[in-house]
Amino acid sequence: MSGKVVWFTALFPYVVLGVLFIRGITLPGAEMGIDYYLRPNVEMLKKPSVWQDAATQVFFSLGPGFGVLMAYSSYNNFNNNVYVDALITSAINCGTSFLSGFVIFSVLGYMSCKSGKPIDAVAQEGPGLVFVVYPEALATMPWAPGWSVLFFLMLMTLGLDSSFGGSEAIITALSDEFPLIKRNREIFIACLFSFYMLIGFFMCTNGGILIMEWLIVYGTTWGLLIAVFCEAMVIAYIYGIKQFVRDLKEMLGFEPGIYWRICWTLLAPAFLLMMILSSFIHYQPLTYQDYKFSPLANIVGIFFALSAASAIPIVGLYKFYNAKGSTVREVSNNLLLVLV
């Protein structure tokens, strides 16, 4: 049953996106918004925040670092062609993002034409664009209730689909680690989604948009970047890129080319390390429009962002110390003696 639901929640947004795209490009002023969208601004590439936002977008859309991809891949057959799956997924994700830009900016051009304001003044960053600007534009169109229902139904299905993926990562990881949860899977899922519901109540308050902005910024910055960087380093230099390539050859029947090896060993770790250092160096206290978050909120956010990454050394040391084999115990005991 859940598989059938996912088919709907995954495909229905594309239907609505196509309808909104056709409607958007036929609106007066849409060409101004599309021109603004497609006109490159090379100067923006000099800003570190742009690269950080791009990395955050990739994390949200493709899901590296969240555990979703590993949870899904754990259900694959051993010889499943993950190479083709990765290429198709990345291409569809890129195409969807590009199409969504037309849907958004065609309507922004319409709003600019209708209000007489430049597009810069009409557009908003973050959730305000989706929950304020776009609904305002829909309200001025003929058959406004119908367009609004379609738009928010699309948002709801997108949210459900994302929630399914994120929840599956949590459920799969904890079920594999703790047999008690695996034996009581239904009860655990009920508790997990009840927790989601309780947290969601806070988003419905007057300050809910601020809480969501806080979670978006501090929940997907340093923690995810550090986690993915560590994952790349472990695969390339601890597990070993040669062994990793041999594993892929055993699964796929062929070895990935030199381009992928360079990406795994050099380009990806270097880019992630630069993003981590840049996010620390150019850190700015969080703001949302005219609202400035308190110093306490920023301090708690920093610890919240780093808490996910802290699990890597903590769990790593725990697993290392409790691993079977006298050599591991001797090395760990010697290290403890030196430190003490």
Coordinates of C-alpha atoms in Angstrom, one line a residue:
M1 CA 0.0 0.0 0.0
S2 CA 2.8 2.4 0.9
G3 CA 4.4 1.8 -2.4
K4 CA 1.2 2.9 -4.3
V5 CA 1.1 6.0 -2.2
V6 CA 4.6 6.9 -3.1
W7 CA 3.8 6.5 -6.8
F8 CA 1.2 9.2 -6.4
T9 CA 3.1 11.6 -4.1
A10 CA 6.2 11.3 -6.4
L11 CA 4.4 11.8 -9.8
F12 CA 1.5 14.1 -9.0
P13 CA 3.8 17.1 -8.3
Y14 CA 5.2 16.8 -11.8
V15 CA 1.6 17.0 -13.3
V16 CA 0.9 20.1 -11.3
L17 CA 4.3 21.6 -12.1
G18 CA 3.6 21.1 -15.8
V19 CA 0.2 22.7 -15.5
L20 CA 1.6 25.7 -13.6
F21 CA 4.5 26.0 -16.1
I22 CA 2.0 26.3 -19.0
R23 CA -0.1 28.8 -17.1
G24 CA 2.9 30.8 -15.9
I25 CA 4.5 31.3 -19.3
T26 CA 1.2 32.6 -20.7
L27 CA 0.8 35.3 -18.1
P28 CA 1.5 39.0 -19.0
G29 CA 5.0 39.9 -17.9
A30 CA 6.2 36.3 -17.8
E31 CA 9.0 37.1 -20.3
M32 CA 10.5 39.6 -17.9
G33 CA 10.7 37.0 -15.1
I34 CA 12.1 34.3 -17.4
D35 CA 14.7 36.8 -18.7
Y36 CA 15.7 37.6 -15.1
Y37 CA 15.9 33.9 -14.4
L38 CA 18.1 33.0 -17.4
R39 CA 20.4 36.1 -17.4
P40 CA 23.7 35.0 -15.7
N41 CA 25.2 37.2 -12.9
V42 CA 28.9 36.1 -12.8
E43 CA 29.6 38.4 -9.9
M44 CA 27.5 36.3 -7.6
L45 CA 29.9 33.4 -8.0
K46 CA 32.4 35.4 -6.0
K47 CA 30.2 35.2 -2.9
P48 CA 30.9 32.2 -0.6
S49 CA 27.2 32.2 0.5
V50 CA 26.1 31.4 -3.0
W51 CA 28.2 28.2 -3.1
Q52 CA 27.0 27.3 0.4
D53 CA 23.4 27.8 -0.7
A54 CA 24.0 25.7 -3.8
A55 CA 25.5 22.9 -1.6
T56 CA 22.5 23.1 0.7
Q57 CA 20.1 22.8 -2.3
V58 CA 22.0 19.7 -3.4
F59 CA 21.7 18.2 0.0
F60 CA 18.0 18.9 0.2
S61 CA 17.2 17.7 -3.3
L62 CA 19.4 14.6 -3.7
G63 CA 19.7 13.7 -0.1
P64 CA 23.4 12.9 0.6
G65 CA 24.2 13.0 4.3
F66 CA 20.6 12.4 5.3
G67 CA 20.8 8.6 5.1
V68 CA 17.9 8.3 2.7
L69 CA 20.0 7.0 -0.2
M70 CA 21.7 4.4 1.9
A71 CA 18.4 3.3 3.4
Y72 CA 16.9 2.9 -0.1
S73 CA 20.0 1.2 -1.5
S74 CA 19.9 -1.4 1.3
Y75 CA 16.8 -2.8 -0.4
N76 CA 18.5 -3.2 -3.8
N77 CA 19.5 -6.4 -5.4
F78 CA 23.3 -6.9 -5.2
N79 CA 23.7 -6.6 -8.9
N80 CA 21.4 -3.6 -9.3
N81 CA 22.9 -1.1 -11.7
V82 CA 23.4 1.8 -9.2
Y83 CA 25.5 3.6 -11.8
V84 CA 22.6 4.2 -14.1
D85 CA 20.3 4.9 -11.1
A86 CA 22.6 7.6 -9.9
L87 CA 22.9 9.2 -13.4
I88 CA 19.1 9.1 -13.9
T89 CA 18.3 10.5 -10.4
S90 CA 20.8 13.4 -10.8
A91 CA 19.5 14.2 -14.3
I92 CA 15.9 14.2 -13.2
N93 CA 16.7 16.3 -10.1
C94 CA 18.6 18.9 -12.3
G95 CA 15.8 19.0 -14.8
T96 CA 13.1 19.4 -12.1
S97 CA 15.0 22.3 -10.5
F98 CA 15.4 24.0 -13.9
L99 CA 11.7 23.6 -14.7
S100 CA 10.7 24.9 -11.3
G101 CA 12.7 28.0 -12.0
F102 CA 10.5 28.8 -15.0
V103 CA 7.4 28.1 -12.9
I104 CA 8.5 30.5 -10.2
F105 CA 10.1 33.3 -12.2
S106 CA 7.3 33.5 -14.8
V107 CA 4.9 34.3 -12.0
L108 CA 7.3 36.8 -10.4
G109 CA 7.5 38.5 -13.8
Y110 CA 3.7 38.6 -13.8
M111 CA 3.7 40.1 -10.3
S112 CA 6.3 42.7 -11.3
C113 CA 4.3 43.7 -14.3
K114 CA 1.1 43.9 -12.3
S115 CA 2.5 45.9 -9.4
G116 CA 5.0 48.1 -11.4
K117 CA 7.8 47.0 -9.1
P118 CA 11.1 45.4 -10.2
I119 CA 11.5 41.7 -9.7
D120 CA 14.1 42.2 -7.0
A121 CA 11.4 44.0 -4.9
V122 CA 8.7 41.4 -5.6
A123 CA 10.8 38.2 -4.8
Q124 CA 11.5 37.0 -1.3
E125 CA 14.1 34.5 -0.1
G126 CA 13.2 31.2 1.6
P127 CA 9.7 30.1 2.7
G128 CA 8.3 33.6 2.1
L129 CA 8.5 33.0 -1.7
V130 CA 6.4 29.8 -1.5
F131 CA 4.0 30.8 1.2
V132 CA 3.5 34.5 0.6
V133 CA 4.5 35.8 -2.8
Y134 CA 3.3 32.8 -5.0
P135 CA -0.1 32.5 -3.3
E136 CA -0.5 36.3 -3.7
A137 CA 0.1 35.9 -7.4
L138 CA -2.3 33.0 -7.7
A139 CA -5.0 35.1 -5.9
T140 CA -4.9 37.7 -8.7
M141 CA -5.5 35.1 -11.5
P142 CA -8.8 34.0 -12.9
W143 CA -10.1 30.8 -11.2
A144 CA -7.8 31.6 -8.3
P145 CA -9.3 29.0 -5.9
G146 CA -8.6 26.2 -8.3
W147 CA -5.0 27.3 -8.9
S148 CA -4.4 27.7 -5.2
V149 CA -5.8 24.2 -4.4
L150 CA -3.5 22.7 -7.1
F151 CA -0.5 24.6 -5.8
F152 CA -0.9 23.7 -2.1
L153 CA -1.9 20.1 -2.9
M154 CA 1.4 19.9 -4.8
L155 CA 3.3 21.3 -1.7
M156 CA 1.5 18.8 0.5
T157 CA 2.4 15.8 -1.6
L158 CA 6.0 17.0 -1.9
G159 CA 6.2 17.3 1.9
L160 CA 4.7 13.8 2.3
D161 CA 7.1 12.3 -0.2
S162 CA 10.1 13.9 1.5
S163 CA 8.9 12.8 4.9
F164 CA 8.6 9.2 3.6
G165 CA 12.2 9.2 2.5
G166 CA 13.6 10.8 5.7
S167 CA 11.6 8.6 7.9
E168 CA 12.6 5.5 6.1
A169 CA 16.3 6.4 6.7
I170 CA 15.6 6.7 10.5
I171 CA 13.5 3.6 10.6
T172 CA 15.9 1.4 8.6
A173 CA 19.0 2.6 10.5
L174 CA 17.5 2.1 14.0
S175 CA 15.8 -1.2 13.0
D176 CA 19.1 -2.6 11.9
E177 CA 20.9 -1.5 15.0
F178 CA 18.3 -2.4 17.6
P179 CA 16.4 -5.7 17.2
L180 CA 13.7 -4.5 19.7
I181 CA 12.7 -1.7 17.3
K182 CA 12.7 -4.1 14.4
R183 CA 10.4 -6.5 16.2
N184 CA 8.0 -3.6 17.1
R185 CA 8.3 -1.6 13.8
E186 CA 4.7 -0.5 13.7
I187 CA 4.8 0.9 17.2
F188 CA 8.0 2.7 16.5
I189 CA 6.7 4.3 13.3
A190 CA 3.5 5.4 15.2
C191 CA 5.7 7.0 17.9
L192 CA 8.0 8.6 15.3
F193 CA 5.1 10.3 13.4
S194 CA 3.4 11.3 16.6
F195 CA 6.7 13.1 17.4
Y196 CA 6.6 14.7 14.0
M197 CA 3.1 16.0 14.7
L198 CA 4.0 17.5 18.0
I199 CA 7.0 19.3 16.5
G200 CA 4.8 20.5 13.7
F201 CA 2.5 22.3 16.1
F202 CA 5.3 24.7 16.8
M203 CA 5.5 25.6 13.1
C204 CA 1.8 26.6 13.2
T205 CA 2.4 29.4 15.8
N206 CA 3.1 33.0 15.0
G207 CA 6.8 32.4 15.2
G208 CA 6.7 29.1 13.3
I209 CA 8.3 30.6 10.2
L210 CA 11.3 31.7 12.4
I211 CA 11.6 28.2 13.8
M212 CA 11.5 26.7 10.3
E213 CA 14.2 29.1 9.1
W214 CA 16.3 28.3 12.2
L215 CA 16.0 24.5 11.4
I216 CA 16.8 25.0 7.7
V217 CA 19.9 27.0 8.3
Y218 CA 21.4 25.2 11.3
G219 CA 20.0 21.7 10.4
T220 CA 21.7 21.5 7.0
T221 CA 25.0 23.4 7.2
W222 CA 28.0 22.2 9.2
G223 CA 26.6 18.9 10.4
L224 CA 25.8 17.6 6.9
L225 CA 28.9 19.1 5.3
I226 CA 31.1 17.4 7.9
A227 CA 29.2 14.1 7.7
V228 CA 29.5 13.9 3.9
F229 CA 33.1 15.0 4.0
C230 CA 34.0 12.3 6.5
E231 CA 32.1 9.7 4.4
A232 CA 34.1 10.7 1.3
M233 CA 37.4 10.6 3.2
V234 CA 36.6 7.2 4.7
I235 CA 35.6 5.6 1.4
A236 CA 38.6 7.1 -0.5
Y237 CA 41.4 6.8 2.0
I238 CA 40.5 4.4 4.8
Y239 CA 38.3 1.8 3.1
G240 CA 40.4 2.5 0.0
I241 CA 39.4 3.6 -3.5
K242 CA 40.8 0.5 -5.0
Q243 CA 38.7 -1.8 -2.8
F244 CA 35.7 0.4 -3.5
V245 CA 36.2 0.1 -7.3
R246 CA 36.6 -3.7 -7.0
D247 CA 33.3 -3.8 -5.1
L248 CA 31.6 -1.8 -7.8
K249 CA 33.1 -4.1 -10.5
E250 CA 31.8 -7.2 -8.7
M251 CA 28.3 -5.6 -8.5
L252 CA 28.1 -3.9 -11.9
G253 CA 30.4 -6.0 -14.0
F254 CA 32.6 -3.0 -15.0
E255 CA 34.9 -0.5 -13.3
P256 CA 34.0 3.2 -13.1
G257 CA 36.3 5.4 -15.2
I258 CA 39.1 7.6 -14.1
Y259 CA 36.8 10.7 -13.9
W260 CA 34.8 9.1 -11.0
R261 CA 38.0 8.1 -9.2
I262 CA 39.3 11.7 -9.4
C263 CA 36.0 13.0 -8.1
W264 CA 35.9 10.5 -5.2
T265 CA 39.5 11.0 -4.1
L266 CA 40.2 14.7 -4.9
L267 CA 37.4 16.9 -6.2
A268 CA 34.6 16.0 -3.8
P269 CA 36.7 16.0 -0.6
A270 CA 38.4 19.3 -1.6
F271 CA 35.1 21.0 -2.5
L272 CA 33.4 19.8 0.8
L273 CA 36.4 20.9 2.8
M274 CA 36.3 24.4 1.2
M275 CA 32.6 24.6 1.9
I276 CA 33.1 23.7 5.6
L277 CA 36.0 26.2 6.0
S278 CA 34.1 28.9 4.1
S279 CA 30.9 28.4 6.2
F280 CA 33.0 28.9 9.4
I281 CA 35.0 31.9 8.1
H282 CA 32.0 33.8 6.7
Y283 CA 29.5 32.9 9.4
Q284 CA 26.9 35.5 10.0
P285 CA 24.3 35.5 12.8
L286 CA 21.0 34.3 11.5
T287 CA 18.4 36.8 10.3
Y288 CA 15.0 36.4 8.6
Q289 CA 13.9 39.5 6.6
D290 CA 14.1 42.3 9.3
Y291 CA 14.1 39.9 12.3
K292 CA 17.5 39.3 14.0
F293 CA 17.8 36.1 16.0
S294 CA 19.1 36.4 19.5
P295 CA 22.7 35.5 20.4
L296 CA 21.3 32.5 22.4
A297 CA 19.4 31.2 19.4
N298 CA 22.5 31.4 17.3
I299 CA 24.7 29.7 19.9
V300 CA 22.1 26.9 20.4
G301 CA 21.9 26.6 16.6
I302 CA 25.7 26.1 16.3
F303 CA 25.7 23.3 18.8
F304 CA 22.6 21.8 17.1
A305 CA 24.4 21.9 13.8
L306 CA 27.5 20.3 15.2
S307 CA 25.7 17.7 17.2
A308 CA 25.1 15.4 14.2
A309 CA 28.8 15.5 13.3
S310 CA 29.8 14.8 16.9
A311 CA 28.2 11.3 16.6
I312 CA 30.9 10.3 14.0
P313 CA 33.9 10.3 16.4
I314 CA 31.8 9.2 19.4
V315 CA 30.3 6.2 17.7
G316 CA 33.5 5.5 15.9
L317 CA 35.5 5.3 19.1
Y318 CA 32.8 3.2 20.8
K319 CA 32.8 0.7 17.9
F320 CA 36.5 0.6 17.7
Y321 CA 36.9 -0.1 21.4
N322 CA 34.2 -2.8 21.5
A323 CA 35.3 -4.5 18.3
K324 CA 36.3 -8.1 18.5
G325 CA 39.9 -9.0 18.3
S326 CA 42.8 -8.6 20.8
T327 CA 44.8 -6.2 18.5
V328 CA 42.0 -3.6 18.5
R329 CA 41.7 -3.8 22.3
E330 CA 45.4 -3.6 22.8
V331 CA 45.8 -0.5 20.6
S332 CA 42.8 1.2 22.2
N333 CA 44.1 0.4 25.7
N334 CA 47.6 1.7 24.8
L335 CA 46.0 4.9 23.5
L336 CA 44.0 5.4 26.7
L337 CA 47.2 4.8 28.8
V338 CA 49.0 7.5 26.8
L339 CA 46.2 10.0 27.1
V340 CA 45.8 9.3 30.8

